[in-house]
PDB file of N, CA and C in Angstrom:
ATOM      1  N   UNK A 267       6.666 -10.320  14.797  1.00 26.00           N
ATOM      2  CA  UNK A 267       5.460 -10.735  14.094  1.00 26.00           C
ATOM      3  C   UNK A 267       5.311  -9.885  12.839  1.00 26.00           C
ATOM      4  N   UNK A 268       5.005 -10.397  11.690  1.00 27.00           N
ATOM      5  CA  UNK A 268       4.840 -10.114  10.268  1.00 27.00           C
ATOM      6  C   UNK A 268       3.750  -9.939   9.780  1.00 27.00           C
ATOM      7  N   UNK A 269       2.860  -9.144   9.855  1.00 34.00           N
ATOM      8  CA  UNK A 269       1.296  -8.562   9.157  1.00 34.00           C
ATOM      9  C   UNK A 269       1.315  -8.531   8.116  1.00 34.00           C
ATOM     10  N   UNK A 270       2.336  -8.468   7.325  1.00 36.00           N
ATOM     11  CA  UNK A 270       2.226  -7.878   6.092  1.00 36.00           C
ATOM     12  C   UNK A 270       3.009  -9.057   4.660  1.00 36.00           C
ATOM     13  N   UNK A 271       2.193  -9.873   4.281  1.00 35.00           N
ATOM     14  CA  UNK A 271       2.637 -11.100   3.477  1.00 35.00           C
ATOM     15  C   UNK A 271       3.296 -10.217   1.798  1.00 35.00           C
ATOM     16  N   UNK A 272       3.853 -11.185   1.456  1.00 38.00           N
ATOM     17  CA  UNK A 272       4.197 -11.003   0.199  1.00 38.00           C
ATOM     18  C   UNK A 272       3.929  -9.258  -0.759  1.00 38.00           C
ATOM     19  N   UNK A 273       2.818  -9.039  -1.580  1.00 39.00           N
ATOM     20  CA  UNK A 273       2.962  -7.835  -2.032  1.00 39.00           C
ATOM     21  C   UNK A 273       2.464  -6.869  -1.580  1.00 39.00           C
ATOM     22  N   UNK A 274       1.551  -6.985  -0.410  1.00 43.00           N
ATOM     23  CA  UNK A 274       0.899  -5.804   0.284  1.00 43.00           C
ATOM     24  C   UNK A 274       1.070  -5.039   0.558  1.00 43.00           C
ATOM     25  N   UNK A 275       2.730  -4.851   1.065  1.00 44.00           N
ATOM     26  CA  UNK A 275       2.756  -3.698   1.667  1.00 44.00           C
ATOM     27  C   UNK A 275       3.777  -2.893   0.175  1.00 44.00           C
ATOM     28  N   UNK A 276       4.213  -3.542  -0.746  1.00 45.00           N
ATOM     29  CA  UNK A 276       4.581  -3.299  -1.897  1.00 45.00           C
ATOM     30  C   UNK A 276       3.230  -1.963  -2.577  1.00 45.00           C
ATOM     31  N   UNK A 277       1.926  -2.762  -2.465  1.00 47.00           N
ATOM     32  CA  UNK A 277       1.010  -1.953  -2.657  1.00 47.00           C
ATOM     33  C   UNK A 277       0.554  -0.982  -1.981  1.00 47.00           C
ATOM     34  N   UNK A 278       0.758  -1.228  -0.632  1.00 51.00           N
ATOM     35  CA  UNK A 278      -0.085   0.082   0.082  1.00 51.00           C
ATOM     36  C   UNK A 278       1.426   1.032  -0.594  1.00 51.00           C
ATOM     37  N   UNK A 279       2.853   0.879  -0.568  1.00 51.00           N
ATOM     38  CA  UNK A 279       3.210   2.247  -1.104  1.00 51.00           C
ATOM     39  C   UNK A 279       2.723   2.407  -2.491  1.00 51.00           C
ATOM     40  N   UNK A 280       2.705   1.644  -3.486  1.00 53.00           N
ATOM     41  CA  UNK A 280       2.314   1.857  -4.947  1.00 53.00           C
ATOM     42  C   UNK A 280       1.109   2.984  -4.785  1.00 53.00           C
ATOM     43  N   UNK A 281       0.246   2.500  -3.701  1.00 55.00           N
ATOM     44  CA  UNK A 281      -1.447   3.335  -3.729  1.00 55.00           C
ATOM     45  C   UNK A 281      -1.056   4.449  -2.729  1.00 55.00           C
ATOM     46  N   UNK A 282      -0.224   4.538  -1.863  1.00 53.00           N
ATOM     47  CA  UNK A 282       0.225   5.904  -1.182  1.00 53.00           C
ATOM     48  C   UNK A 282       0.773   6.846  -2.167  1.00 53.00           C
ATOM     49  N   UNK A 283       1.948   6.513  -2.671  1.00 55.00           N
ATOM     50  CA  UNK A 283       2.452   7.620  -3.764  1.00 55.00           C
ATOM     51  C   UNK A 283       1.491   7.854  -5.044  1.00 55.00           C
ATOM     52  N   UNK A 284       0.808   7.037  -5.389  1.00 58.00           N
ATOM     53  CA  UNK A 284      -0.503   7.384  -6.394  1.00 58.00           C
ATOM     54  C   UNK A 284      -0.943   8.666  -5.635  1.00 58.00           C
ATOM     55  N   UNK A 285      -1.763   8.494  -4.648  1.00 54.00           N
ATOM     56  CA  UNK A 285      -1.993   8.983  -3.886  1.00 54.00           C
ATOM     57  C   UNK A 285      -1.491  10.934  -3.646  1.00 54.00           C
ATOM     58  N   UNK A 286      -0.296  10.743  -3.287  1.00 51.00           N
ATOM     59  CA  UNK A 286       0.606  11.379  -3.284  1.00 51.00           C
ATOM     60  C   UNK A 286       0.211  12.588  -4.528  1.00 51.00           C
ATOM     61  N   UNK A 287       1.205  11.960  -5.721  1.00 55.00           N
ATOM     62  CA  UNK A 287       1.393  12.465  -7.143  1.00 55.00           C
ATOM     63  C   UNK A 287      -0.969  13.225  -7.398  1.00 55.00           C
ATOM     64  N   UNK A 288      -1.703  12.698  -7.098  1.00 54.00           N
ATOM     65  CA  UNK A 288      -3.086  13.138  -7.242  1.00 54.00           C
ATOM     66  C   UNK A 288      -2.981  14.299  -6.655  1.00 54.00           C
ATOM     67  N   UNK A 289      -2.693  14.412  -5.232  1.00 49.00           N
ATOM     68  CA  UNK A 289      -3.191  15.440  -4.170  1.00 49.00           C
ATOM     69  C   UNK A 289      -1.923  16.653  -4.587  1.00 49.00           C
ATOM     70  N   UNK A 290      -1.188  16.238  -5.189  1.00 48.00           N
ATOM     71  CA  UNK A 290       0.186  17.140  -5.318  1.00 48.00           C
ATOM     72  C   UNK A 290      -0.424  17.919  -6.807  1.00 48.00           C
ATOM     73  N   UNK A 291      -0.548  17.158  -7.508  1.00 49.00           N
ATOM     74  CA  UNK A 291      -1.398  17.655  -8.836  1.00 49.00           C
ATOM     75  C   UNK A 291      -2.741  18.652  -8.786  1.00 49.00           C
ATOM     76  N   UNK A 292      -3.433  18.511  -7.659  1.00 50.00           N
ATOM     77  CA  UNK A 292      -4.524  19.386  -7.803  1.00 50.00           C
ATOM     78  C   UNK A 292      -4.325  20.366  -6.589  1.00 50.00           C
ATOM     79  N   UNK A 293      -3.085  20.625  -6.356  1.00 51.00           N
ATOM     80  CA  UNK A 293      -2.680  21.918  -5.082  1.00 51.00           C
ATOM     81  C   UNK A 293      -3.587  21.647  -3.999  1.00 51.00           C
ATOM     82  N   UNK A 294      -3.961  20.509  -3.578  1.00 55.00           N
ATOM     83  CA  UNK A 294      -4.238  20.079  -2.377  1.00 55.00           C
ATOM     84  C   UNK A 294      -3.356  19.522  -1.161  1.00 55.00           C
ATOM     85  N   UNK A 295      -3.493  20.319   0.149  1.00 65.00           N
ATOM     86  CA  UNK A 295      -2.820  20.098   1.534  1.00 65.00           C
ATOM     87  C   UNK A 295      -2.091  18.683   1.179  1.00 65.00           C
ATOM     88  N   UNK A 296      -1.699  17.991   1.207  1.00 62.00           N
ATOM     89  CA  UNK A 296      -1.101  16.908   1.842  1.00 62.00           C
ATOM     90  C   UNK A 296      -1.707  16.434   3.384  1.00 62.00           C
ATOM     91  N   UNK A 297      -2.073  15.165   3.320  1.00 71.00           N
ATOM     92  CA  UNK A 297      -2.331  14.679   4.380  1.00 71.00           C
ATOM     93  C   UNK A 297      -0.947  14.197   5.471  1.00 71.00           C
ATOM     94  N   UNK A 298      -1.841  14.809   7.137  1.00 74.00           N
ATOM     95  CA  UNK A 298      -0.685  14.462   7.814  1.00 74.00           C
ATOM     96  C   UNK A 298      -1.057  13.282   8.641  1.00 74.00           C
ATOM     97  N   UNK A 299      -0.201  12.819   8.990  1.00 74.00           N
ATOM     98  CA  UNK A 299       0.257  11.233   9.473  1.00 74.00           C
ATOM     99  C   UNK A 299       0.890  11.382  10.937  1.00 74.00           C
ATOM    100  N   UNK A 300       0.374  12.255  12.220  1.00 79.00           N
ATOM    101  CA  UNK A 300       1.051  11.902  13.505  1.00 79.00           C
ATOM    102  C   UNK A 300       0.969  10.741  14.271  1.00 79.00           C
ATOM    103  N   UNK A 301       2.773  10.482  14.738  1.00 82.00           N
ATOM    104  CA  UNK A 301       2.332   8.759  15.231  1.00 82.00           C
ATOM    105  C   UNK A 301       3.210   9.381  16.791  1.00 82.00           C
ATOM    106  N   UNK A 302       1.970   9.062  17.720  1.00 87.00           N
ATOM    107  CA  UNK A 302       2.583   9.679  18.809  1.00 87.00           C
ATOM    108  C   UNK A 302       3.445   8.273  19.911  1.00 87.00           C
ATOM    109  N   UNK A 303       4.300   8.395  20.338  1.00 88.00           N
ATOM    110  CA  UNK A 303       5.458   7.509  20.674  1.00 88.00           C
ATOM    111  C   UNK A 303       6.309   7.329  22.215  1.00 88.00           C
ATOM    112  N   UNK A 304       7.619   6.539  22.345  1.00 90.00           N
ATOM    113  CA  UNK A 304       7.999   6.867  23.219  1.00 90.00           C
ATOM    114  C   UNK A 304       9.283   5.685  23.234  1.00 90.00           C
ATOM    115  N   UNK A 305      10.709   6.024  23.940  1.00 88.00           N
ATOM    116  CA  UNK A 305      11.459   5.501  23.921  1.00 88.00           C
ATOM    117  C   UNK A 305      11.640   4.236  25.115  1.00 88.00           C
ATOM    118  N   UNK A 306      11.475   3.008  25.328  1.00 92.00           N
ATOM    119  CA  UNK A 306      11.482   2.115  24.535  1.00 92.00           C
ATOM    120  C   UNK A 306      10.218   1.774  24.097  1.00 92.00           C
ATOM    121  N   UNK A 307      10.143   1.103  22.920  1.00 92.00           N
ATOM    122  CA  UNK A 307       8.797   0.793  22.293  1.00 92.00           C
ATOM    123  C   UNK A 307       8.793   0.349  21.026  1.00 92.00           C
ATOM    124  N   UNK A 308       9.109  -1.287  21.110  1.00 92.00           N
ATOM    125  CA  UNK A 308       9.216  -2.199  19.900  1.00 92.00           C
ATOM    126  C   UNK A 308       8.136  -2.023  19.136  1.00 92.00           C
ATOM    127  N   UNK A 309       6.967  -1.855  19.413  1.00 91.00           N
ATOM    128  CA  UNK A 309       5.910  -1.812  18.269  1.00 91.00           C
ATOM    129  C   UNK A 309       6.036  -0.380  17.698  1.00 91.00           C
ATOM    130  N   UNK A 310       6.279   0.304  18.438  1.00 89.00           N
ATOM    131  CA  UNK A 310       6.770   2.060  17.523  1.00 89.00           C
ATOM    132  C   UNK A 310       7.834   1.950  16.583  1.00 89.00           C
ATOM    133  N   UNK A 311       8.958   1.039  16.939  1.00 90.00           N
ATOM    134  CA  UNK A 311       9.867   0.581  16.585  1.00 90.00           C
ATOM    135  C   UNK A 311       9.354  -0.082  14.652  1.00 90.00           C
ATOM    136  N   UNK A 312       8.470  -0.858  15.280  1.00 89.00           N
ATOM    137  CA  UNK A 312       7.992  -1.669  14.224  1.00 89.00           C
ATOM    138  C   UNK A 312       7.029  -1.026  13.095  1.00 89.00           C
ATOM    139  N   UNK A 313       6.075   0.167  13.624  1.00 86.00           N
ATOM    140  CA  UNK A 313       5.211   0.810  13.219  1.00 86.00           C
ATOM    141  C   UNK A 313       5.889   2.243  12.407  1.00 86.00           C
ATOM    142  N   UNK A 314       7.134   2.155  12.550  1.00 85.00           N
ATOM    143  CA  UNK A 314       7.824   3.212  12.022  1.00 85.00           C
ATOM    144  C   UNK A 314       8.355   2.585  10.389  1.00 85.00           C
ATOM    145  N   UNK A 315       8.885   1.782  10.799  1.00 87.00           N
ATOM    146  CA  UNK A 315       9.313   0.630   9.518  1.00 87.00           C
ATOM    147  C   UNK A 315       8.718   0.578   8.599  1.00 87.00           C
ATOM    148  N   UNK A 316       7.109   0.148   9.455  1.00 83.00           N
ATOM    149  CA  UNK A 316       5.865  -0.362   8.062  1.00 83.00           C
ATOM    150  C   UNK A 316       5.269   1.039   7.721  1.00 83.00           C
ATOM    151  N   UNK A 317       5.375   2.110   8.107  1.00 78.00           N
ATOM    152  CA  UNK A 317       5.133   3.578   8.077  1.00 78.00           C
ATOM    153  C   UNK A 317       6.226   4.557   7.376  1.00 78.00           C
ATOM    154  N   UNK A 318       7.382   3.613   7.371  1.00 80.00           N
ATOM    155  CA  UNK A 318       8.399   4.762   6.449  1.00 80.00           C
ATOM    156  C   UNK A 318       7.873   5.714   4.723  1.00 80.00           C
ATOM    157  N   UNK A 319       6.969   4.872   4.572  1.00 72.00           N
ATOM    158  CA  UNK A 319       7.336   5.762   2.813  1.00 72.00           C
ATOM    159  C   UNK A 319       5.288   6.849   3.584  1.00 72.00           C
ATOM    160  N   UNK A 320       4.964   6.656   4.412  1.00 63.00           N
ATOM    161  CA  UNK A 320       3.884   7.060   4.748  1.00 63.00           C
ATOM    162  C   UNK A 320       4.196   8.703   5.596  1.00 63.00           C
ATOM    163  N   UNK A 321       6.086   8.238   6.332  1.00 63.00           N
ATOM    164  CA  UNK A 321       6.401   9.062   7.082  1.00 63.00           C
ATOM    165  C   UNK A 321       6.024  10.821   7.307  1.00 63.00           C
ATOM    166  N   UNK A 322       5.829  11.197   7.927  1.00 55.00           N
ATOM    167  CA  UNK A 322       5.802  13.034   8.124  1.00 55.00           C
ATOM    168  C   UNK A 322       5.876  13.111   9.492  1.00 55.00           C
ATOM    169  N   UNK A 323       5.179  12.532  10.363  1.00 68.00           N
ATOM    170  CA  UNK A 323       5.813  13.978  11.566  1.00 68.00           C
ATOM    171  C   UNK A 323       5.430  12.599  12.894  1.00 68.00           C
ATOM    172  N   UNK A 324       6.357  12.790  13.869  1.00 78.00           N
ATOM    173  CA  UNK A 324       6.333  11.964  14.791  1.00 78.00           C
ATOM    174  C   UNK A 324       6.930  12.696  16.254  1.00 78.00           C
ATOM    175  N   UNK A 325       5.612  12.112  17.420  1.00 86.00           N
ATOM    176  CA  UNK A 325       5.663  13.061  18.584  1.00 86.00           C
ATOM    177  C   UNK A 325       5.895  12.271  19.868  1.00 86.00           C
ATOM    178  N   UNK A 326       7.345  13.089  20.132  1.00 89.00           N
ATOM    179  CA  UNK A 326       7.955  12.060  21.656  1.00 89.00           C
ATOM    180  C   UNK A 326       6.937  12.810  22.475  1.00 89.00           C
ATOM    181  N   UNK A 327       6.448  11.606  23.167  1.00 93.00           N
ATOM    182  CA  UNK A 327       5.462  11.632  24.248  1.00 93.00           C
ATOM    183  C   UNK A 327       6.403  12.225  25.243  1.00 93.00           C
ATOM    184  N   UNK A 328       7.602  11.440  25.930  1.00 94.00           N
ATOM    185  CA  UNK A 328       8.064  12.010  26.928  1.00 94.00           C
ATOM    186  C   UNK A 328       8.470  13.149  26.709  1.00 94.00           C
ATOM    187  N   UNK A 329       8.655  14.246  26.362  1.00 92.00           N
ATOM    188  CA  UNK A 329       9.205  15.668  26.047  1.00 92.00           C
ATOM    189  C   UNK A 329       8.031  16.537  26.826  1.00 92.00           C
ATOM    190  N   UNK A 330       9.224  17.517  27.605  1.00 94.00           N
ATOM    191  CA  UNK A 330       8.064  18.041  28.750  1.00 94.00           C
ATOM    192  C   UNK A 330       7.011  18.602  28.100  1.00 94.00           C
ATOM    193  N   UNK A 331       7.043  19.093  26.806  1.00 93.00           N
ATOM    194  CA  UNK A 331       6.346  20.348  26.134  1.00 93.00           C
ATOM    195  C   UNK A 331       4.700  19.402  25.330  1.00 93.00           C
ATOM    196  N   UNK A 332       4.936  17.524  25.659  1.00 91.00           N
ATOM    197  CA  UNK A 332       3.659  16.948  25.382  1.00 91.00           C
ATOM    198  C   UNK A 332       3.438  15.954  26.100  1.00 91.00           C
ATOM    199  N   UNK A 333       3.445  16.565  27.467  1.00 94.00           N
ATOM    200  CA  UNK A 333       2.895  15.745  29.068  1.00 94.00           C
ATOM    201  C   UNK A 333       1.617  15.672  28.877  1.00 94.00           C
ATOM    202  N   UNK A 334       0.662  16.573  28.234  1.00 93.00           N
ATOM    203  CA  UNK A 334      -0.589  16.316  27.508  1.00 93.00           C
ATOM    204  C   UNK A 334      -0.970  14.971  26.874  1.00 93.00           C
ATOM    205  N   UNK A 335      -0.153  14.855  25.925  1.00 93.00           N
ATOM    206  CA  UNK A 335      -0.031  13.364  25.095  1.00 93.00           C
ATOM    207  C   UNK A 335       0.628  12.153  26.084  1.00 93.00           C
ATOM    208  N   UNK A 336       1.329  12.455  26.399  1.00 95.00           N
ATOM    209  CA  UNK A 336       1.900  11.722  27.403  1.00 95.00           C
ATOM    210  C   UNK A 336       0.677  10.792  28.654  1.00 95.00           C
ATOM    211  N   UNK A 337      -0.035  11.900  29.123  1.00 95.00           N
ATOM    212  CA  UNK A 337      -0.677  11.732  29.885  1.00 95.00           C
ATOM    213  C   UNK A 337      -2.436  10.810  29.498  1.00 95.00           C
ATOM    214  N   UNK A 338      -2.005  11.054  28.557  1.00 94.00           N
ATOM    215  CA  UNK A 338      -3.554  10.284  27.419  1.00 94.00           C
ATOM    216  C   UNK A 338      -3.114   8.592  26.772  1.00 94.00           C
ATOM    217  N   UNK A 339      -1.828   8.849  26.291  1.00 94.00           N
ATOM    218  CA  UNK A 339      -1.323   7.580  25.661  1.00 94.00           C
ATOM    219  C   UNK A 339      -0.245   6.931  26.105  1.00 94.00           C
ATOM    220  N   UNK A 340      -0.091   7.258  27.102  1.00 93.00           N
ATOM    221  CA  UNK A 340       1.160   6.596  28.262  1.00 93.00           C
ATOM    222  C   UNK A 340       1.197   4.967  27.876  1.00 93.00           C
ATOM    223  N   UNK A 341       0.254   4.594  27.641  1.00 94.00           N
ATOM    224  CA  UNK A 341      -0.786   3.122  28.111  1.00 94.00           C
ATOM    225  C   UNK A 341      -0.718   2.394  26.743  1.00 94.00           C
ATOM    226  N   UNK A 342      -0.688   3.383  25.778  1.00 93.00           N
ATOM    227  CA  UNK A 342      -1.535   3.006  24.475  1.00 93.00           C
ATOM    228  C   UNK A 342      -0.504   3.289  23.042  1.00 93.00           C
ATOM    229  N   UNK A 343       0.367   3.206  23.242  1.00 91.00           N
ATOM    230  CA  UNK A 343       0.924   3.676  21.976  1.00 91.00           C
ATOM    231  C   UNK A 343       1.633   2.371  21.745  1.00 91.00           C
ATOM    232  N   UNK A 344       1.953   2.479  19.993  1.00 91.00           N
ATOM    233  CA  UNK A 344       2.120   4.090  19.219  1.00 91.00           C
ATOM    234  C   UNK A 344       0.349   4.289  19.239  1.00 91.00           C
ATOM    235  N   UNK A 345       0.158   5.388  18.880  1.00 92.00           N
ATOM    236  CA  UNK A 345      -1.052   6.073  18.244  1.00 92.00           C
ATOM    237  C   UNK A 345      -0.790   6.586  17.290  1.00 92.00           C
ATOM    238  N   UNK A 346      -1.823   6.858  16.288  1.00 89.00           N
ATOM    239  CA  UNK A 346      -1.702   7.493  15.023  1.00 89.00           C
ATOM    240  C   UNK A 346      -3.010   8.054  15.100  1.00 89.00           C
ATOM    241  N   UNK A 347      -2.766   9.372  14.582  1.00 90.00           N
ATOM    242  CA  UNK A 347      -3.349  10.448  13.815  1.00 90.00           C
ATOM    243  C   UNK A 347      -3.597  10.773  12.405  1.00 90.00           C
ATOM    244  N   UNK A 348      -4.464  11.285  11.985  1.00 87.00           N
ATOM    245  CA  UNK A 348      -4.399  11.711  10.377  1.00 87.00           C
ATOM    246  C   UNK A 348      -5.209  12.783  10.493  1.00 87.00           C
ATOM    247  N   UNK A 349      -4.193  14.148  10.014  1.00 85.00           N
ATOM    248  CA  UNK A 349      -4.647  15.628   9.878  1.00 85.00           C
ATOM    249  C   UNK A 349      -5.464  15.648  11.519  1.00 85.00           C
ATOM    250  N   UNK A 350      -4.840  15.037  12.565  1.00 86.00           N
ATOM    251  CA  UNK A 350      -5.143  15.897  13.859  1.00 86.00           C
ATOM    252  C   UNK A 350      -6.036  14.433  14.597  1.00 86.00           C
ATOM    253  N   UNK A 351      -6.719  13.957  13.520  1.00 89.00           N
ATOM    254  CA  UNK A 351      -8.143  13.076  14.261  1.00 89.00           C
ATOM    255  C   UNK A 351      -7.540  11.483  14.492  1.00 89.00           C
ATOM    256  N   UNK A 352      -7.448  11.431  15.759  1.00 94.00           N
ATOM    257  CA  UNK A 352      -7.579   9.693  16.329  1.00 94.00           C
ATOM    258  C   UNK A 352      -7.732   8.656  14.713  1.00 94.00           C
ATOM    259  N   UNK A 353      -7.074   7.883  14.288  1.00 93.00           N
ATOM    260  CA  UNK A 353      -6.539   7.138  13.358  1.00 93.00           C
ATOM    261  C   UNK A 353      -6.801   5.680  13.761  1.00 93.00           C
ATOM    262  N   UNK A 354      -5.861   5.398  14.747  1.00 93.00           N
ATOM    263  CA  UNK A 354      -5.674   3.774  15.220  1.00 93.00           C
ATOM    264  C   UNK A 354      -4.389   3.707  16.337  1.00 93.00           C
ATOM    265  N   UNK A 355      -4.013   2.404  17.541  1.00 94.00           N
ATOM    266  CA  UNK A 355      -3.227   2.492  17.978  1.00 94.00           C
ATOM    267  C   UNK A 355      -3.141   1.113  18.229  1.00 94.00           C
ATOM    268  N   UNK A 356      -1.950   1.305  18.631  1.00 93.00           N
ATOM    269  CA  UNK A 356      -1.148  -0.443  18.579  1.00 93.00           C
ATOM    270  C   UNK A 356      -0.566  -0.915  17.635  1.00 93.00           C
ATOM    271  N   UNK A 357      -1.394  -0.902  16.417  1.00 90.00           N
ATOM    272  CA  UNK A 357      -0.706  -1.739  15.420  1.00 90.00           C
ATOM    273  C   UNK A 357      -1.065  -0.919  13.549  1.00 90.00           C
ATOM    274  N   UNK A 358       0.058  -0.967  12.729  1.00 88.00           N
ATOM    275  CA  UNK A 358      -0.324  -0.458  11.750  1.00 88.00           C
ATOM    276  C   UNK A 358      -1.641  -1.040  10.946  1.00 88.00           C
ATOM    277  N   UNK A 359      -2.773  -0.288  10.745  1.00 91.00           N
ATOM    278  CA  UNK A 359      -3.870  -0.953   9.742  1.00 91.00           C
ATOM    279  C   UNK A 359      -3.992  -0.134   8.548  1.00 91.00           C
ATOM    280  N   UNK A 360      -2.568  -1.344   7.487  1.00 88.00           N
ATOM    281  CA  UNK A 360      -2.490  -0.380   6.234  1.00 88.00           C
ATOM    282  C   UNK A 360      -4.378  -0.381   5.316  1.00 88.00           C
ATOM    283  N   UNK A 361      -4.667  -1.080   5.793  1.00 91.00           N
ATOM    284  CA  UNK A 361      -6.325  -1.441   4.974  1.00 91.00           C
ATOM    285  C   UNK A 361      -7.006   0.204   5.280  1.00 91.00           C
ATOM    286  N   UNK A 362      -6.897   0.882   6.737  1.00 92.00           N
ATOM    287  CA  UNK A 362      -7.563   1.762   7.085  1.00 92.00           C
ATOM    288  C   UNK A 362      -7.279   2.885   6.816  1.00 92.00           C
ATOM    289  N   UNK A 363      -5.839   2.645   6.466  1.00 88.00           N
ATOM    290  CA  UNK A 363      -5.365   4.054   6.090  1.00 88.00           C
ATOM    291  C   UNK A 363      -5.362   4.175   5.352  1.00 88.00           C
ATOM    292  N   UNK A 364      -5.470   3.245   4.304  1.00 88.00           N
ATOM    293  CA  UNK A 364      -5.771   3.783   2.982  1.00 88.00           C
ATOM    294  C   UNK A 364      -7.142   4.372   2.774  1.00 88.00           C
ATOM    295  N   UNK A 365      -8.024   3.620   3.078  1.00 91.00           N
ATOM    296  CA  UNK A 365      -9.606   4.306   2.602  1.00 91.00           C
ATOM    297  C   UNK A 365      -9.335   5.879   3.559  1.00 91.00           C
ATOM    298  N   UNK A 366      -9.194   5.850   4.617  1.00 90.00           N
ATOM    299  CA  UNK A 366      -9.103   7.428   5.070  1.00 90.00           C
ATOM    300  C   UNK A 366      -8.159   8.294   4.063  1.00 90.00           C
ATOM    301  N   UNK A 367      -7.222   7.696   3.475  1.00 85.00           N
ATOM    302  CA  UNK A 367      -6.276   8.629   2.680  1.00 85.00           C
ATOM    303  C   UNK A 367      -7.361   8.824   1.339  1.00 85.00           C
ATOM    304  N   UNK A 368      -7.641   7.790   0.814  1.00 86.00           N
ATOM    305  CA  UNK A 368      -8.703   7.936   0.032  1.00 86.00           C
ATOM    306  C   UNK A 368     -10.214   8.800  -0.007  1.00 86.00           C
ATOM    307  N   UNK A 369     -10.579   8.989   1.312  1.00 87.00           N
ATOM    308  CA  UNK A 369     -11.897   9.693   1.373  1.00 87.00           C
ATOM    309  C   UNK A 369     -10.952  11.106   1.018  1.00 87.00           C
ATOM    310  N   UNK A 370      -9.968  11.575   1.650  1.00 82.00           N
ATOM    311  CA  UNK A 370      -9.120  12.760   1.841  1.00 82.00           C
ATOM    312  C   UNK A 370      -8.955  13.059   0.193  1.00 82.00           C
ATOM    313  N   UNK A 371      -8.911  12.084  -0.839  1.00 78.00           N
ATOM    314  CA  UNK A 371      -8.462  12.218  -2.204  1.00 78.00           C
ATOM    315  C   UNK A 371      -9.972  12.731  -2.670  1.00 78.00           C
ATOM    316  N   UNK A 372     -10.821  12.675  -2.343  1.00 77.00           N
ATOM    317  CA  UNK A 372     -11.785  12.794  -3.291  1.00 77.00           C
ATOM    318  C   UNK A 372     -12.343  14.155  -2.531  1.00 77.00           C
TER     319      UNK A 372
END
C-alpha cells in the first residue's frame, strides 16, 4: 500500500533538509527520530523506506539490553519517537512530523 502520491514525499524531504540546513545554521541540537522495531516486520520494513532521508537511530526491540521496549511495543510497532517523546505508530505520518519538526525549528 502507497500513502504517498506523486510529489509529497518529494516534499516532505525538500522541507526536512530545509529544515536540516536552519537548525545546522543556528548551532542547534538536531532533532532525533527513534523508530523502535523488530525482525520480521513489513511495515518497519516499509516505514524505514519512507523514513530514509529522515533516518538517525533505530532500536531492535528484540535485543536483550531493550526487553523494556520490547515489552511495551511487542504489539505495536514500528513506533516512533522524536527527541525521546511518543511520535506515532503503525504507519508513517509525514504531515505530523513535519509540524513537530517545525515547532522544534522555531
Amino acid at each position: 500500500m502507497l500513502w504517498f502520491q506523486g510529489n509529497s514525499m518529494q516534499l516532505a524531504k525538500h522541507s526536512f533538509q530545509r529544515l536540516l540546513r536552519n537548525l545546522s545554521a543556528s548551532k542547534t541540537a538536531l532533532p532525533v527520530l527513534t523508530l523502535f522495531t523488530k525482525d520480521p516486520c513489513p511495515l518497519c520494513d516499509e516505514a524505514k523506506e519512507v523514513l530514509e532521508p529522515y533516518k538517525n537511530r533505530e532500536v531492535d526491540i528484540t535485543l536483550p539490553e531493550n526487553s523494556a521496549w520490547y515489552d511495551r511495543y511487542k504489539f505495536d510497532i514500528p513506533v516512533f519517537h522524536l527527541n525521546g517523546q511518543f511520535l506515532m505508530m503503525h504507519r508513517v505520518d509525514v504531515s505530523k512530523l513535519e509540524k513537530q519538526l517545525q515547532k522544534l525549528e522555531q
